[in-house]
Amino acid sequence: MSDNDRNSPADAQKKKRGLWGWLKSGFEDPVPRFTHETPQEAGAPADEGREAAPAPSGDAAAVTGEASSTTPVPAAEVGPEAAPAPVAEVPPPVPVEVPVAPAGGPAFGAQIEQPPAPTVVPVPPAVAESTSEAVRVPMAEPEPEAPVAEAPPAIASESVEASAPAFEAPPEEAPVLEAPIVEAEPAPEVPPPAVEPALVDVPQQLPVEPEPVADGPAAEPQPAKKGFWSRLASGLARTASSLGQGITDLVSKRKLDADTLEELEDVLIRADLGVETSMRIVETVGKGRHDKMISPEEVKRLIAEEVERILIPVAQPLVVDTAHKPFVVLMVGVNGSGKTTTIGKLAAQWRTEGKKVVLAAGDTFRAAAIEQLKVWGTRTGATVIAREQGSDAAGVAHEAVVEARAAGADILMVDTAGRLQNRTELMAELEKVVRVIKKLEPSAPHAVLLVLDATVGQNALSQVEAFTRIAGVTGMVMTKLDGTARGGILVAIAAKHKLPVHLIGVGEAAEDLQPFAARDFARAIAGLN
Ligand SMILES: Nc1nc2c(ncn2[C@@H]2O[C@H](COP(=O)(O)OP(=O)(O)OP(=O)(O)O)[C@@H](O)[C@H]2O)c(=O)[nH]1
């Protein structure tokens, strides 16, 4: 579904369902659709670099703001450096949420502003089978208010075994739940952050396909699951059909003369393949075929071969080096490029492989991003480290590294707020996140993934330059290839920057994040079967 579809009545209806309503919809649903809450809409001070994503050059809409109905943002809390609100003012959106003492030694305390009472969202029970592994997560604190009341239905809808909710505290440990009653108290009564969080071993569980809700409507027949190729081909259909139509119109009735080749070059440039790449392709197509008839299929084949040649060196899988525990992945990119969604999709895939995954809600600028990550945590069974909106992102990253280590996590993914590459102060903030992670673990982050929105077109080229310079980008994920007819931008970036391309997003479902394969991509973009 493209961003354009957000305003459809069906989409609006989905949004009205609310968080738990969405969770009930189960694992097969499209991924959660979180809108981008602009500072203005939230009543916050304007911040151009945060709010203004580059205008898409393709025909897919840019990610625009619609205030989230579930997470109202008080004006005073908005802004990356704003003092965090008392915990009591942030209604926990998940069943359990407890304050965790800021980890890290005194040496680090001098480096980072220490916001109060970070929260940890424990692994939720969207699971069926326990493994022998256990992850240490903070003990759940009972919340007498609405969130607790809402929790059981959500668990019931996701959990396979309603009789064994993984998140119910064992009776003998119940007293621990009463200890840090800080969330409902006014700020002055919140215990100092040095208090040890109560920890309990919670079985690490693997996500499974959800069972239908017992009292829900009769299950509709599900469409057959798409295969890898069909997802890729349908995701790139807009680019392929635009290219294909242009090629067919050009060569089906004409000989391959100089004019035809020039027009072919225009068709390729319009698909954002870039001038150099387009010239290179046209040269290949024209070689030995001047003034001869050529079929559209033959031209597509030649394009695919040339594109594949360009892509082969950059098509590199994202390899998790198990020597690092956790393997730290930092997500960077401009506003709305798909960082949080990509984290969720990756978490889903890695959790299915049985990996222990921790997610750090380092996009502290946008309240909805924190909620979005928590939902992905609930959905995938990954632990989420989150603080209030406006907290120091570097502090969250620090906390997350400490917690992920303590939990023996395999992978830690750190989300960051979207920022325009030309906003120096925001890029400096990102630099600080990297610095803080390195201070704890010099080899980390082990992967810095630049998430690029394919619909922004040529602007992506300067994003690669800036983010690589500031954050040391190691690889790229290109999202929303399904929302543009100009997916050729990936080829232009590959040709210019030679940056590894690990993954591509061709839709909003978790399965729509695919490993990048040069041949498949080249053939799909050219419209070949
Ligand atoms: N169609 C499509 N939509 C995508 C894809 N990847 C992400 N999206 C959507 O893009 C929108 C923005 O994604 P987010 O993950 O919130 O973006 P972000 O980079 O975290 O945003 P900021 O926090 O503002 O920087 C969401 O509606 C996603 O569902 C994709 O591959 N295809």
XYZ file of C-alpha atoms and ligand atoms in Angstrom:
561
model
C 0.000 0.000 0.000
C 1.484 3.349 -0.809
C 1.454 6.400 1.363
C -1.236 7.763 -0.886
C -3.528 5.187 0.476
C -3.348 6.565 3.967
C -6.285 8.818 3.486
C -8.592 6.153 2.254
C -11.672 5.484 4.376
C -10.487 1.963 5.051
C -7.220 3.309 6.318
C -8.939 5.878 8.478
C -11.079 3.112 9.927
C -7.964 1.142 10.793
C -6.509 4.081 12.631
C -9.677 4.440 14.691
C -9.301 0.961 16.015
C -6.528 2.052 18.331
C -3.447 0.236 19.462
C -4.999 -2.839 20.939
C -7.528 -3.050 18.231
C -4.701 -3.171 15.800
C -2.840 -5.732 17.813
C -5.928 -7.910 17.668
C -5.667 -7.875 13.959
C -2.729 -10.241 14.289
C 0.515 -10.958 12.540
C -0.918 -11.221 9.090
C -2.084 -7.646 8.984
C -0.113 -5.007 7.228
C 2.381 -3.390 9.548
C 1.125 -0.710 11.909
C 0.506 2.536 10.136
C 1.867 5.269 12.283
C 1.392 8.692 11.015
C 3.912 11.383 11.444
C 2.940 13.847 14.035
C 4.397 17.137 13.056
C 5.474 19.471 15.818
C 2.854 21.995 14.817
C 0.083 19.483 15.023
C 1.291 18.441 18.415
C 1.435 21.957 19.592
C 5.177 21.885 19.777
C 7.675 24.440 18.580
C 8.478 24.174 14.936
C 11.659 22.432 13.937
C 12.116 22.403 10.232
C 14.812 19.779 10.148
C 12.636 17.374 12.035
C 9.367 17.961 10.332
C 10.202 18.493 6.714
C 11.136 15.386 4.864
C 12.472 15.997 1.384
C 9.723 16.297 -1.143
C 9.264 13.109 -3.074
C 10.168 13.438 -6.666
C 8.062 10.465 -7.581
C 4.352 10.291 -7.398
C 4.108 8.734 -3.993
C 3.178 11.137 -1.278
C 5.723 12.243 1.252
C 5.166 11.128 4.761
C 3.010 13.795 6.232
C 1.668 14.428 9.628
C -1.589 13.407 11.099
C -1.762 13.735 14.822
C -1.983 10.419 16.514
C -5.144 10.131 18.469
C -3.601 7.671 20.837
C -0.623 9.721 21.913
C -1.381 13.371 22.573
C 1.811 15.338 22.899
C 1.915 18.133 25.434
C 3.667 21.131 23.969
C 6.040 21.385 26.885
C 7.358 17.916 26.276
C 8.220 18.303 22.654
C 11.731 18.923 21.530
C 14.716 16.711 21.670
C 16.341 18.431 24.633
C 13.192 19.144 26.607
C 13.148 17.912 30.167
C 11.298 14.639 30.357
C 7.893 14.755 31.900
C 7.174 12.902 35.097
C 6.578 9.281 34.346
C 3.109 9.558 35.798
C 2.094 11.781 32.902
C 2.887 9.184 30.297
C 0.214 6.572 30.216
C 1.919 3.293 29.518
C 0.567 1.847 26.310
C 1.521 -1.685 27.168
C 0.507 -3.885 30.006
C 3.687 -3.509 31.953
C 6.161 -0.751 32.159
C 8.555 -0.140 34.987
C 11.199 2.391 35.804
C 14.664 1.139 35.399
C 17.631 2.609 37.087
C 19.882 4.245 34.541
C 22.673 1.852 33.964
C 26.253 2.626 33.364
C 29.087 3.492 35.591
C 29.840 6.808 37.145
C 32.281 7.624 34.398
C 29.464 7.560 31.915
C 27.157 9.501 34.133
C 29.398 12.458 33.518
C 28.886 12.144 29.786
C 25.164 11.932 29.467
C 22.345 13.888 30.934
C 20.599 11.338 33.024
C 16.865 11.556 32.482
C 14.669 10.116 35.149
C 12.988 6.794 35.153
C 13.591 5.208 31.782
C 11.125 2.517 31.002
C 11.570 -0.932 29.707
C 8.857 -2.659 27.815
C 9.233 -6.319 28.421
C 8.865 -9.050 25.898
C 5.191 -9.574 25.306
C 3.411 -12.836 24.996
C 2.802 -13.002 21.259
C 4.307 -16.412 21.450
C 3.500 -19.997 22.016
C 6.496 -22.083 22.873
C 9.058 -21.373 25.489
C 12.644 -22.065 24.771
C 15.159 -22.874 27.400
C 16.634 -19.410 27.074
C 15.611 -16.703 29.443
C 15.935 -12.996 29.054
C 16.172 -10.782 32.070
C 13.672 -8.076 31.835
C 12.451 -5.680 34.470
C 9.678 -6.894 36.620
C 6.258 -5.834 35.607
C 4.601 -3.227 37.709
C 0.861 -3.516 38.015
C -0.936 -0.463 36.765
C -4.439 -0.235 38.138
C -5.511 2.129 35.411
C -6.667 1.521 31.876
C -3.557 -0.053 30.335
C -3.754 -3.105 32.529
C -7.426 -3.434 31.935
C -6.822 -3.420 28.210
C -3.958 -5.832 28.272
C -5.725 -9.165 28.478
C -7.706 -8.791 25.267
C -4.571 -7.861 23.405
C -2.741 -10.799 24.808
C -5.623 -13.067 24.092
C -5.730 -12.021 20.502
C -2.033 -12.481 19.909
C -1.229 -15.256 22.259
C -1.818 -18.786 21.258
C -2.212 -20.089 24.759
C -4.460 -17.763 26.627
C -4.180 -19.953 29.678
C -0.501 -19.185 30.067
C 0.071 -15.476 29.622
C 3.816 -15.129 29.693
C 3.607 -11.777 31.308
C 1.677 -12.589 34.388
C 4.025 -12.322 37.314
C 4.491 -15.506 39.277
C 2.651 -15.247 42.591
C 5.746 -15.661 44.700
C 7.293 -12.672 43.037
C 4.267 -10.503 43.382
C 5.741 -8.402 46.215
C 8.367 -7.162 43.798
C 5.629 -5.579 41.787
C 4.753 -3.304 44.647
C 8.217 -1.958 45.219
C 8.742 0.936 42.850
C 5.367 2.598 42.737
C 6.584 5.632 40.969
C 4.556 5.960 37.855
C 1.414 7.146 39.568
C 3.181 9.516 41.904
C 4.022 13.147 41.289
C 7.594 13.836 40.314
C 9.027 14.743 43.748
C 8.063 11.354 45.127
C 9.692 9.355 42.378
C 12.507 7.345 43.918
C 15.957 8.308 42.753
C 17.049 6.577 39.585
C 19.765 4.751 41.487
C 17.200 2.271 42.781
C 17.885 -1.177 41.466
C 15.132 -2.327 39.136
C 13.430 -5.514 40.100
C 14.377 -8.146 37.587
C 12.758 -11.401 36.905
C 13.605 -14.132 34.478
C 11.006 -14.296 31.772
C 11.186 -17.191 29.368
C 12.373 -16.096 25.967
C 9.769 -17.180 23.508
C 9.516 -17.382 19.838
C 6.765 -15.697 17.899
C 4.254 -17.893 16.221
C 1.401 -17.366 13.875
C -1.532 -16.058 15.908
C -4.609 -18.163 16.307
C -7.932 -16.700 15.387
C -9.678 -14.914 18.210
C -12.381 -17.158 19.574
C -15.163 -14.617 19.641
C -14.066 -12.755 16.566
C -15.818 -12.766 13.227
C -15.558 -15.852 11.076
C -12.196 -15.939 9.411
C -12.241 -14.756 5.841
C -10.402 -16.893 3.333
C -6.844 -15.619 3.200
C -5.255 -14.897 -0.154
C -2.379 -17.194 -0.956
C 0.905 -15.911 0.455
C 3.048 -14.185 -2.094
C 6.426 -15.604 -2.875
C 9.657 -13.668 -2.788
C 9.739 -12.912 -6.501
C 6.101 -11.965 -6.732
C 6.448 -9.492 -3.848
C 9.482 -7.969 -5.512
C 7.885 -7.808 -8.935
C 4.644 -6.333 -7.645
C 6.582 -3.921 -5.433
C 8.567 -2.664 -8.398
C 5.611 -2.800 -10.768
C 5.240 0.958 -11.030
C 8.830 1.470 -12.060
C 8.716 -1.528 -14.367
C 5.516 -0.488 -16.074
C 6.684 3.075 -16.551
C 9.967 1.864 -18.029
C 8.297 -0.906 -20.009
C 5.672 1.354 -21.506
C 8.299 3.914 -22.481
C 10.428 1.256 -24.138
C 7.540 -0.357 -25.985
C 6.321 2.978 -27.277
C 9.796 3.747 -28.516
C 11.071 0.642 -30.216
C 8.073 -1.374 -31.305
C 7.624 0.527 -34.540
C 10.945 2.234 -35.054
C 14.472 1.323 -35.940
C 17.149 1.926 -33.333
C 18.501 5.185 -34.724
C 20.140 8.086 -32.873
C 16.814 9.745 -32.065
C 15.366 6.559 -30.643
C 18.435 6.042 -28.487
C 18.241 9.585 -27.216
C 14.611 9.128 -26.293
C 15.459 5.844 -24.623
C 18.003 7.710 -22.536
C 15.241 10.125 -21.467
C 12.995 7.240 -20.446
C 15.771 5.830 -18.272
C 16.576 9.186 -16.707
C 12.899 9.685 -15.905
C 13.020 6.429 -13.945
C 15.805 8.053 -11.864
C 18.511 5.697 -13.060
C 20.812 8.702 -13.291
C 22.439 10.299 -16.314
C 25.636 8.268 -16.266
C 23.883 4.955 -15.854
C 21.352 5.829 -18.534
C 24.100 6.733 -20.987
C 25.891 3.521 -20.192
C 22.750 1.477 -20.826
C 21.970 3.275 -24.074
C 25.508 2.656 -25.283
C 25.089 -1.053 -24.604
C 21.694 -1.184 -26.311
C 22.971 0.668 -29.377
C 26.130 -1.380 -29.832
C 25.921 -3.194 -33.185
C 22.196 -2.529 -33.524
C 22.095 0.853 -35.243
C 19.253 1.208 -37.709
C 17.989 -2.247 -36.871
C 14.673 -3.230 -35.397
C 14.803 -4.451 -31.841
C 12.011 -5.861 -29.721
C 10.977 -4.240 -26.439
C 11.793 -7.518 -24.684
C 15.321 -7.419 -26.067
C 15.800 -3.849 -24.836
C 14.496 -4.828 -21.397
C 16.902 -7.751 -21.306
C 19.838 -5.498 -22.174
C 18.788 -2.984 -19.527
C 18.475 -5.719 -16.925
C 21.931 -7.069 -17.746
C 23.558 -3.663 -17.506
C 21.745 -2.797 -14.273
C 22.733 -6.147 -12.804
C 26.391 -5.453 -13.619
C 26.168 -2.193 -11.667
C 24.374 -3.750 -8.725
C 26.392 -6.914 -8.210
C 29.199 -5.213 -6.231
C 26.787 -3.495 -3.847
C 24.321 -6.307 -3.255
C 25.589 -7.496 0.089
C 23.517 -9.216 2.748
C 23.308 -7.762 6.227
C 25.426 -10.184 8.175
C 25.051 -10.327 11.935
C 28.475 -11.042 13.340
C 27.797 -13.305 16.278
C 31.175 -12.427 17.749
C 29.470 -9.276 18.978
C 26.891 -9.695 21.674
C 24.910 -7.688 21.068
C 25.479 -6.881 17.424
C 24.555 -3.196 17.447
C 22.653 -1.784 14.499
C 22.077 1.971 14.302
C 19.329 3.236 12.013
C 19.733 6.679 10.484
C 17.971 8.698 7.837
C 15.700 11.632 7.147
C 12.179 12.026 8.499
C 9.738 9.357 7.531
C 12.169 7.302 5.471
C 11.053 4.136 7.226
C 13.623 3.619 9.989
C 11.215 2.515 12.698
C 9.239 0.321 10.331
C 12.417 -1.294 9.056
C 13.524 -1.982 12.624
C 10.185 -3.662 13.255
C 10.424 -5.749 10.116
C 13.974 -6.817 10.918
C 12.982 -7.626 14.489
C 10.176 -9.813 13.155
C 12.568 -11.685 10.884
C 15.296 -12.122 13.475
C 12.879 -13.156 16.199
C 11.506 -15.810 13.876
C 15.062 -17.110 13.642
C 15.062 -17.317 17.437
C 17.418 -14.410 18.048
C 17.164 -12.274 21.148
C 16.468 -8.776 19.973
C 16.438 -5.501 21.879
C 15.065 -2.307 20.368
C 16.086 1.144 21.572
C 13.523 3.887 21.058
C 16.116 6.510 20.217
C 13.644 8.558 18.200
C 12.731 10.545 21.272
C 11.525 13.461 19.204
C 8.353 11.873 17.938
C 6.070 10.338 20.569
C 4.414 8.150 17.967
C 7.786 6.655 17.055
C 8.236 5.440 20.630
C 4.774 3.921 20.623
C 5.393 2.469 17.179
C 8.517 0.703 18.409
C 6.712 -0.610 21.475
C 4.037 -2.077 19.242
C 6.709 -3.790 17.170
C 8.232 -5.065 20.407
C 4.877 -6.456 21.480
C 4.286 -7.958 18.103
C 7.671 -9.589 17.665
C 8.639 -10.402 21.221
C 11.592 -8.054 21.245
C 12.446 -6.073 24.354
C 12.052 -2.336 23.966
C 14.089 0.219 25.886
C 12.235 3.501 25.892
C 12.118 6.765 27.762
C 9.795 9.687 27.604
C 9.482 11.816 24.548
C 12.085 14.535 24.594
C 14.684 12.468 26.451
C 18.284 12.509 25.376
C 18.604 10.034 22.500
C 22.202 9.263 23.421
C 21.025 8.388 26.932
C 18.537 5.912 25.518
C 21.247 4.370 23.356
C 23.536 4.047 26.371
C 20.824 2.467 28.444
C 19.995 0.081 25.658
C 23.557 -1.141 25.201
C 23.826 -1.832 28.923
C 20.464 -3.590 29.054
C 21.052 -5.605 25.905
C 24.376 -6.789 27.234
C 22.849 -7.731 30.564
C 20.097 -9.654 28.789
C 22.597 -11.487 26.577
C 20.840 -10.163 23.511
C 22.053 -11.146 20.065
C 21.053 -7.926 18.386
C 20.380 -4.390 19.515
C 18.723 -2.044 17.040
C 18.826 1.642 17.869
C 16.218 3.868 16.282
C 17.003 7.555 15.776
C 14.880 10.572 14.978
C 14.632 11.573 11.369
C 16.773 14.554 10.468
C 17.536 16.428 7.321
C 21.096 15.950 6.253
C 21.733 19.687 6.032
C 20.745 20.456 9.634
C 24.110 20.709 11.320
C 22.851 20.704 14.909
C 20.698 17.641 14.346
C 23.519 15.823 12.632
C 25.737 16.707 15.639
C 23.136 15.072 17.866
C 23.433 11.916 15.781
C 27.203 12.072 16.090
C 26.740 12.106 19.849
C 24.642 8.936 19.727
C 27.438 7.186 17.836
C 30.040 8.519 20.267
C 28.129 7.317 23.301
C 27.673 3.831 21.859
C 31.369 3.679 21.020
C 32.303 4.720 24.517
C 30.609 1.616 25.861
C 31.645 -0.662 23.000
C 34.426 0.651 20.756
C 33.585 -1.752 17.933
C 29.954 -0.618 17.851
C 27.783 0.313 16.133
C 28.574 -2.736 14.045
C 26.202 -1.674 11.314
C 24.995 1.839 10.580
C 22.085 1.493 8.204
C 20.978 4.459 6.176
C 17.294 4.084 5.430
C 16.446 5.827 2.180
C 12.970 6.521 0.896
C 12.957 5.673 -2.807
C 10.284 8.269 -3.461
C 12.564 11.224 -2.691
C 14.489 10.680 -5.910
C 17.807 12.411 -6.461
C 17.840 13.952 -2.970
C 18.809 10.495 -1.758
C 22.257 11.009 -3.253
C 23.089 13.879 -0.908
C 21.599 11.968 2.026
C 24.119 9.207 1.413
C 26.986 11.700 1.438
C 25.957 13.527 4.631
C 24.986 10.527 6.723
C 28.091 8.622 5.695
C 30.269 11.540 6.738
C 28.581 12.057 10.110
C 27.482 8.611 11.200
C 29.773 6.301 9.227
C 27.057 4.572 7.255
C 28.025 0.978 6.496
C 25.057 -0.008 4.375
C 21.769 1.014 3.001
C 18.131 -0.020 3.108
C 15.886 1.437 0.429
C 12.215 1.575 1.351
C 8.994 2.382 -0.490
C 10.150 1.074 -3.823
C 6.525 0.064 -4.216
C 5.445 3.673 -3.954
C 7.328 5.087 -6.884
C 7.775 4.754 -10.617
C 11.348 5.922 -10.163
C 12.955 2.987 -8.392
C 15.976 3.462 -10.607
C 17.359 5.760 -7.926
C 18.819 2.716 -6.229
C 20.871 2.011 -9.333
C 22.046 5.629 -9.497
C 23.173 5.509 -5.868
C 24.890 2.178 -6.377
C 26.729 3.505 -9.404
C 27.821 6.673 -7.653
C 28.504 5.683 -4.034
C 29.202 1.971 -4.194
C 27.524 1.696 -0.792
C 26.391 -1.820 0.139
C 22.671 -2.286 -0.327
C 21.441 -4.816 2.210
C 17.688 -4.695 2.019
C 14.821 -3.201 0.116
C 11.280 -2.422 1.198
C 8.574 -3.153 -1.326
C 5.549 -2.824 0.922
C 4.462 -2.344 4.486
C 4.274 -5.958 5.652
C 7.206 -7.505 7.497
C 7.714 -9.874 4.564
C 8.077 -6.924 2.237
C 11.531 -6.190 3.564
C 13.720 -8.317 1.354
C 17.397 -9.052 1.030
C 18.731 -7.175 -1.924
C 19.586 -9.408 -4.882
C 21.158 -7.733 -7.915
C 19.750 -10.026 -10.595
C 16.237 -10.170 -9.202
C 16.090 -6.429 -8.741
C 17.471 -5.738 -12.216
C 14.967 -8.064 -13.859
C 12.050 -6.781 -11.798
C 12.846 -3.165 -12.546
C 13.100 -3.917 -16.242
C 9.777 -5.733 -16.148
C 11.147 -9.169 -17.039
C 9.647 -12.302 -15.589
N 4.684 1.449 0.985
C 5.689 1.358 1.851
N 5.618 2.054 2.986
C 6.651 1.959 3.844
C 7.784 1.159 3.581
N 8.631 1.294 4.635
C 8.049 2.145 5.500
N 6.846 2.546 5.043
C 5.898 3.470 5.651
O 6.510 4.736 5.754
C 5.968 5.447 6.837
C 7.087 6.046 7.658
O 7.801 5.017 8.245
P 8.523 5.188 9.650
O 9.142 3.882 9.950
O 7.624 5.764 10.648
O 9.620 6.265 9.294
P 10.775 6.858 10.227
O 11.977 6.976 9.385
O 10.929 6.067 11.465
O 10.167 8.293 10.552
P 10.751 9.436 11.534
O 10.713 8.874 12.894
O 9.853 10.602 11.351
O 12.096 9.765 11.080
C 5.090 4.475 7.586
O 3.760 4.707 7.243
C 5.526 3.122 7.056
O 4.514 2.161 7.105
C 7.820 0.425 2.336
O 8.775 -0.281 2.000
N 6.745 0.564 1.518
